[in-house]
Amino acid sequence: MGKGEWAIAVHGGAGVHPNLPKESQYKAKQLLTRCLQLGVDALRLSQSALDVVELIVRELEIDPIFNSGRGSALTAKGTVEMEASIMDGVGRRCGAVSGLSTVKNPVSLARLVMDKSPHSYLAFEGAEEFAKQQGAETMDNSFFITEENLHMLNLAKQQNSIVFDYRIPSTNNVSMEKMNGLPMKIYAPE
Amino acid sequence: TVGCVVVDSQGRCAAATSTGGLTNKMSGRIGDSPLIGAGTYACNMCGVSCTGEGEAIIRSTLARDVAAIMEYKGYKLQEAVDFVLNKRLDEGKAGLIAVSNHGEVAIGFNTVGMFRGWVTENGIMEVKIWD
């Protein structure tokens, strides 16, 4: 690596259940590979680092494989409350949103907060209002909720655990005691 | 949680993180991902995106600490990532990705596995889940 060389890194979350099916692992790797390639193509077209991080996170948000955007973990009420942030190293400008339930790409709303509002963080109904003003794409809440998420929520409720490893096999015979050597109930991956 | 960090050919760094949070969380709960300095940070030296135990990442201002360790201790990127994961998290479990304005990539995690991938201009592309 040297000055003037580009690089991209991407993640889909830390903390993976050791028994995650091979098929799920394969799909996750496919998505990450596709996102990296998307970023490489954009950098080769001289897009900025800021545009490329937004582009890649948008792609990850619309795919239900990971816990963000579509495929988000569910609250105790069975709804989604999504959050995101973005930061530009040039001038350390930043934008963040929380408590979103209809915005298709939370990271792009965070970018709009950074570029088009006098603030750096908007949340819940204020953020949803800003999204409408800015014409950000919104979806019905059901767009974000998947069968797998509902199943995870039920498992978490059975365990009476507020924190839960999101990425566990959906079969019921999953050992629920330990994750990373810690009791599942205190483990809090996101 | 998902995240991305990029340094472009002009040495500009950026970071972004997005999440649904925790399954069965209380309504109104805010995690680390939207908090600048905790789950996401970028400056002229580096870009960082974190994931894992939100409350631990917030308390340790994990993302900003990578930049601070580089700035004040003169650590290189991977050294700074290893330091914050080992010294700042207490018993917390987390993972993070980072790039520097010199085109370096650094990744660290103390969980069982992390969905992650990286690519550099010299053509190396890797995607991993386990250690």
XYZ file of N, CA, C and O in Angstrom, chain A residues 30-137:
432
model
N -21.023 -14.171 -1.171
C -21.368 -13.695 -2.520
C -21.734 -12.210 -2.500
O -21.291 -11.425 -3.326
N -22.551 -11.854 -1.504
C -22.990 -10.456 -1.402
C -21.793 -9.537 -1.128
O -21.636 -8.481 -1.766
N -20.945 -9.929 -0.199
C -19.773 -9.089 0.125
C -18.866 -8.945 -1.092
O -18.369 -7.858 -1.396
N -18.675 -10.022 -1.840
C -17.826 -9.973 -3.040
C -18.427 -9.029 -4.069
O -17.727 -8.183 -4.642
N -19.742 -9.121 -4.244
C -20.419 -8.248 -5.230
C -20.275 -6.778 -4.833
O -20.010 -5.908 -5.662
N -20.379 -6.528 -3.521
C -20.262 -5.137 -3.049
C -18.857 -4.596 -3.249
O -18.664 -3.439 -3.636
N -17.868 -5.430 -2.993
C -16.478 -4.982 -3.206
C -16.252 -4.635 -4.673
O -15.672 -3.600 -5.001
N -16.772 -5.456 -5.558
C -16.577 -5.220 -6.991
C -17.279 -3.929 -7.422
O -16.743 -3.138 -8.213
N -18.456 -3.706 -6.839
C -19.211 -2.469 -7.104
C -18.348 -1.258 -6.734
O -18.249 -0.270 -7.461
N -17.666 -1.378 -5.588
C -16.820 -0.277 -5.125
C -15.614 -0.074 -6.007
O -15.238 1.067 -6.337
N -14.996 -1.171 -6.432
C -13.820 -1.075 -7.311
C -14.201 -0.369 -8.613
O -13.534 0.579 -9.051
N -15.324 -0.766 -9.178
C -15.769 -0.140 -10.450
C -16.007 1.357 -10.252
O -15.627 2.173 -11.090
N -16.589 1.713 -9.095
C -16.881 3.142 -8.836
C -15.587 3.935 -8.635
O -15.431 5.045 -9.150
N -14.624 3.356 -7.920
C -13.341 4.073 -7.710
C -12.612 4.245 -9.037
O -11.995 5.284 -9.283
N -12.741 3.256 -9.902
C -12.057 3.356 -11.203
C -12.697 4.431 -12.077
O -12.096 4.942 -13.005
N -13.963 4.768 -11.704
C -14.626 5.878 -12.410
C -14.408 7.187 -11.663
O -15.138 8.157 -11.830
N -13.398 7.156 -10.737
C -13.007 8.357 -9.968
C -14.091 8.874 -9.040
O -14.109 10.069 -8.713
N -14.993 7.992 -8.611
C -15.931 8.441 -7.570
C -15.168 8.611 -6.255
O -14.144 7.958 -6.033
N -15.699 9.475 -5.381
C -14.990 9.768 -4.120
C -15.225 8.651 -3.107
O -16.193 7.887 -3.218
N -14.366 8.605 -2.110
C -14.505 7.610 -1.030
C -15.893 7.730 -0.394
O -16.548 6.720 -0.112
N -16.351 8.950 -0.209
C -17.663 9.176 0.428
C -18.784 8.576 -0.425
O -19.667 7.879 0.095
N -18.755 8.816 -1.713
C -19.798 8.259 -2.588
C -19.747 6.728 -2.588
O -20.783 6.059 -2.623
N -18.553 6.167 -2.502
C -18.421 4.708 -2.591
C -18.900 4.038 -1.304
O -19.573 3.004 -1.347
N -18.629 4.629 -0.148
C -19.149 3.986 1.081
C -20.674 4.016 1.086
O -21.333 3.042 1.467
N -21.244 5.136 0.597
C -22.718 5.194 0.550
C -23.252 4.154 -0.442
O -24.202 3.417 -0.132
N -22.626 4.074 -1.601
C -23.061 3.124 -2.645
C -23.062 1.691 -2.108
O -24.032 0.937 -2.291
N -22.013 1.293 -1.433
C -21.877 -0.094 -0.956
C -22.843 -0.370 0.194
O -23.532 -1.411 0.201
N -22.986 0.566 1.124
C -23.902 0.297 2.247
C -25.341 0.259 1.747
O -26.151 -0.556 2.211
N -25.674 1.057 0.729
C -27.021 0.973 0.146
C -27.296 -0.435 -0.373
O -28.365 -1.019 -0.160
N -26.304 -0.998 -1.023
C -26.449 -2.357 -1.593
C -26.664 -3.385 -0.479
O -27.491 -4.298 -0.582
N -25.937 -3.189 0.619
C -26.069 -4.124 1.752
C -27.417 -3.946 2.445
O -27.994 -4.917 2.958
N -27.934 -2.733 2.448
C -29.224 -2.456 3.125
C -30.399 -3.110 2.398
O -31.354 -3.569 3.021
N -30.331 -3.167 1.064
C -31.522 -3.684 0.354
C -31.524 -5.209 0.271
O -32.523 -5.816 -0.092
N -30.407 -5.830 0.636
C -30.384 -7.301 0.631
C -30.697 -7.788 2.045
O -30.087 -7.328 2.998
N -31.636 -8.726 2.216
C -32.040 -9.125 3.573
C -31.047 -10.019 4.306
O -31.290 -10.398 5.447
N -29.911 -10.338 3.664
C -28.980 -11.270 4.317
C -28.455 -10.723 5.641
O -28.356 -11.453 6.629
N -28.135 -9.438 5.655
C -27.542 -8.879 6.888
C -28.538 -7.997 7.627
O -29.555 -7.587 7.058
N -28.197 -7.686 8.861
C -29.085 -6.941 9.753
C -28.982 -5.438 9.497
O -28.304 -4.699 10.226
N -29.676 -4.989 8.457
C -29.741 -3.547 8.175
C -30.784 -3.352 7.073
O -31.020 -4.275 6.273
N -31.408 -2.159 7.084
C -32.407 -1.937 6.025
C -33.364 -3.118 5.964
O -33.886 -3.572 6.980
N -33.595 -3.626 4.747
C -34.446 -4.819 4.616
C -33.736 -5.999 5.264
O -32.595 -6.263 4.977
N -34.430 -6.653 6.205
C -33.777 -7.736 6.948
C -33.271 -7.258 8.299
O -32.507 -7.938 8.971
N -33.725 -6.053 8.687
C -33.317 -5.532 10.005
C -33.885 -6.372 11.138
O -34.997 -6.905 11.032
N -33.146 -6.403 12.234
C -33.660 -7.070 13.439
C -34.916 -6.340 13.898
O -35.076 -5.144 13.636
N -35.796 -7.054 14.606
C -37.077 -6.462 14.999
C -37.071 -6.051 16.464
O -36.453 -6.708 17.299
N -37.804 -4.973 16.753
C -37.937 -4.527 18.149
C -38.884 -5.473 18.884
O -39.540 -6.316 18.266
N -39.010 -5.258 20.167
C -39.919 -6.091 20.987
C -41.353 -5.974 20.478
O -42.173 -6.848 20.683
N -41.644 -4.886 19.758
C -43.002 -4.700 19.216
C -43.171 -5.350 17.841
O -44.223 -5.225 17.216
N -42.074 -5.964 17.339
C -42.167 -6.588 16.017
C -42.048 -5.587 14.880
O -42.401 -5.864 13.738
N -41.516 -4.394 15.178
C -41.334 -3.381 14.120
C -39.833 -3.213 13.847
O -39.003 -3.765 14.554
N -39.507 -2.407 12.817
C -38.082 -2.088 12.597
C -37.830 -0.646 13.023
O -38.678 0.224 12.841
N -36.709 -0.403 13.634
C -36.210 0.937 13.945
C -34.757 0.966 13.478
O -33.857 0.507 14.160
N -34.570 1.439 12.266
C -33.234 1.375 11.631
C -32.423 2.623 11.939
O -32.981 3.702 12.152
N -31.099 2.467 11.909
C -30.224 3.615 12.163
C -28.958 3.481 11.326
O -28.575 2.370 10.947
N -28.345 4.644 11.044
C -27.144 4.636 10.193
C -26.365 5.924 10.398
O -26.914 6.915 10.900
N -25.095 5.887 9.996
C -24.305 7.120 10.005
C -23.271 7.045 8.894
O -22.930 5.971 8.403
N -22.807 8.225 8.497
C -21.792 8.331 7.444
C -20.866 9.477 7.807
O -21.302 10.451 8.426
N -19.593 9.329 7.478
C -18.635 10.386 7.830
C -17.592 10.530 6.730
O -17.075 9.548 6.211
N -17.335 11.803 6.393
C -16.362 12.138 5.345
C -15.075 12.576 6.031
O -15.085 13.543 6.809
N -13.989 11.885 5.788
C -12.734 12.255 6.450
C -12.269 13.641 6.058
O -11.594 14.318 6.827
N -12.704 14.093 4.863
C -12.344 15.452 4.428
C -13.234 16.434 5.193
O -14.445 16.465 5.014
N -12.658 17.128 6.122
C -13.418 18.103 6.910
C -14.225 17.484 8.024
O -14.960 18.154 8.744
N -14.124 16.176 8.168
C -14.822 15.439 9.239
C -16.309 15.836 9.299
O -16.865 16.079 10.355
N -16.942 15.865 8.129
C -18.387 16.120 8.094
C -19.098 14.795 8.354
O -18.563 13.732 8.025
N -20.284 14.863 8.963
C -20.970 13.602 9.287
C -22.477 13.791 9.330
O -22.982 14.901 9.465
N -23.161 12.640 9.181
C -24.623 12.649 9.252
C -25.084 11.339 9.860
O -24.447 10.304 9.667
N -26.186 11.378 10.635
C -26.672 10.149 11.284
C -28.178 10.205 11.443
O -28.767 11.291 11.535
N -28.785 9.047 11.438
C -30.240 8.918 11.639
C -30.514 7.722 12.535
O -29.765 6.737 12.530
N -31.636 7.796 13.280
C -32.077 6.666 14.108
C -33.594 6.571 14.066
O -34.269 7.539 13.726
N -34.085 5.387 14.423
C -35.525 5.238 14.603
C -36.328 5.276 13.331
O -37.506 5.614 13.321
N -35.681 4.883 12.197
C -36.393 4.922 10.913
C -37.244 3.669 10.749
O -36.786 2.561 11.041
N -38.453 3.842 10.209
C -39.275 2.648 9.994
C -39.802 2.550 8.571
O -40.424 1.561 8.209
N -39.551 3.578 7.734
C -40.064 3.477 6.354
C -39.001 3.780 5.298
O -39.200 3.494 4.128
N -37.858 4.362 5.688
C -36.877 4.815 4.678
C -36.102 3.614 4.142
O -35.503 2.849 4.905
N -36.111 3.469 2.809
C -35.510 2.272 2.208
C -34.014 2.217 2.461
O -33.461 1.142 2.724
N -33.332 3.355 2.337
C -31.867 3.371 2.542
C -31.486 4.355 3.649
O -31.207 5.535 3.372
N -31.437 3.895 4.879
C -31.061 4.787 5.992
C -29.742 5.520 5.780
O -29.624 6.697 6.113
N -28.756 4.853 5.146
C -27.442 5.510 4.987
C -27.558 6.729 4.075
O -26.860 7.737 4.271
N -28.464 6.670 3.107
C -28.617 7.832 2.207
C -29.340 8.976 2.886
O -29.084 10.148 2.591
N -30.214 8.640 3.840
C -30.835 9.725 4.616
C -29.784 10.370 5.523
O -29.755 11.589 5.698
N -28.891 9.530 6.076
C -27.800 10.094 6.894
C -26.952 11.052 6.055
O -26.552 12.129 6.504
N -26.735 10.681 4.813
C -25.963 11.544 3.897
C -26.714 12.850 3.646
O -26.100 13.940 3.626
N -28.024 12.773 3.493
C -28.825 13.993 3.288
C -28.793 14.876 4.538
O -28.731 16.105 4.443
N -28.806 14.249 5.712
C -28.688 15.041 6.948
C -27.369 15.811 6.922
O -27.312 17.010 7.249
N -26.310 15.136 6.475
C -24.984 15.772 6.426
C -24.955 16.897 5.388
O -24.446 17.986 5.652
N -25.552 16.641 4.224
C -25.416 17.592 3.106
C -26.504 18.664 3.066
O -26.287 19.754 2.563
N -27.716 18.323 3.566
C -28.851 19.209 3.314
C -29.526 19.725 4.583
O -30.601 20.332 4.497
N -28.946 19.414 5.722
C -29.587 19.953 6.948
C -28.528 20.667 7.779
O -27.328 20.398 7.630
N -28.942 21.542 8.690
C -27.962 22.237 9.533
C -27.473 21.383 10.700
O -26.703 21.832 11.534
N -27.970 20.113 10.727
C -27.643 19.266 11.893
C -26.752 18.093 11.478
O -26.503 17.891 10.293
N -26.369 17.270 12.466
C -25.590 16.067 12.119
C -26.338 14.799 12.496
O -25.858 13.705 12.217
N -27.542 14.930 13.146
C -28.224 13.708 13.603
C -29.721 14.004 13.709
O -30.122 14.946 14.390
N -30.566 13.269 13.061
C -32.014 13.380 13.171
C -32.576 12.011 13.515
O -32.047 10.994 13.051
N -33.649 11.976 14.328
C -34.148 10.664 14.774
C -35.668 10.605 14.761
O -36.340 11.641 14.845
N -36.218 9.380 14.620
C -37.642 9.076 14.733
C -38.486 10.008 13.858
O -38.112 10.231 12.699
N -39.570 10.588 14.419
C -40.485 11.249 13.474
C -39.838 12.442 12.769
O -40.123 12.716 11.606
N -38.882 13.096 13.420
C -38.202 14.225 12.761
C -37.425 13.747 11.549
O -37.398 14.389 10.488
N -36.791 12.585 11.707
C -36.015 12.024 10.591
C -36.949 11.582 9.472
O -36.678 11.796 8.282
N -38.088 11.002 9.841
C -39.057 10.549 8.810
C -39.620 11.764 8.056
O -39.794 11.741 6.836
N -39.876 12.854 8.784
C -40.378 14.082 8.149
C -39.345 14.621 7.156
O -39.663 14.953 6.009
N -38.106 14.657 7.604
C -36.998 15.156 6.753
C -36.896 14.291 5.503
O -36.706 14.776 4.397
N -37.070 12.975 5.675
C -37.006 12.047 4.522
C -38.059 12.422 3.490
O -37.779 12.486 2.286
N -39.274 12.731 3.956
C -40.338 13.108 3.016
C -39.998 14.411 2.320
O -40.097 14.554 1.102
N -39.510 15.409 3.124
C -39.129 16.700 2.522
C -38.081 16.500 1.420
O -38.124 17.145 0.375
N -37.149 15.608 1.663
C -36.023 15.421 0.740
C -36.334 14.430 -0.376
O -35.494 14.156 -1.220
N -37.553 13.847 -0.316
C -37.925 12.902 -1.374
C -37.183 11.590 -1.307
O -37.024 10.898 -2.304
N -36.715 11.229 -0.093
C -36.033 9.932 0.050
C -37.051 8.819 -0.164
O -38.213 8.931 0.233
N -36.616 7.716 -0.792
C -37.540 6.613 -1.089
C -37.977 5.931 0.200
O -37.146 5.575 1.037
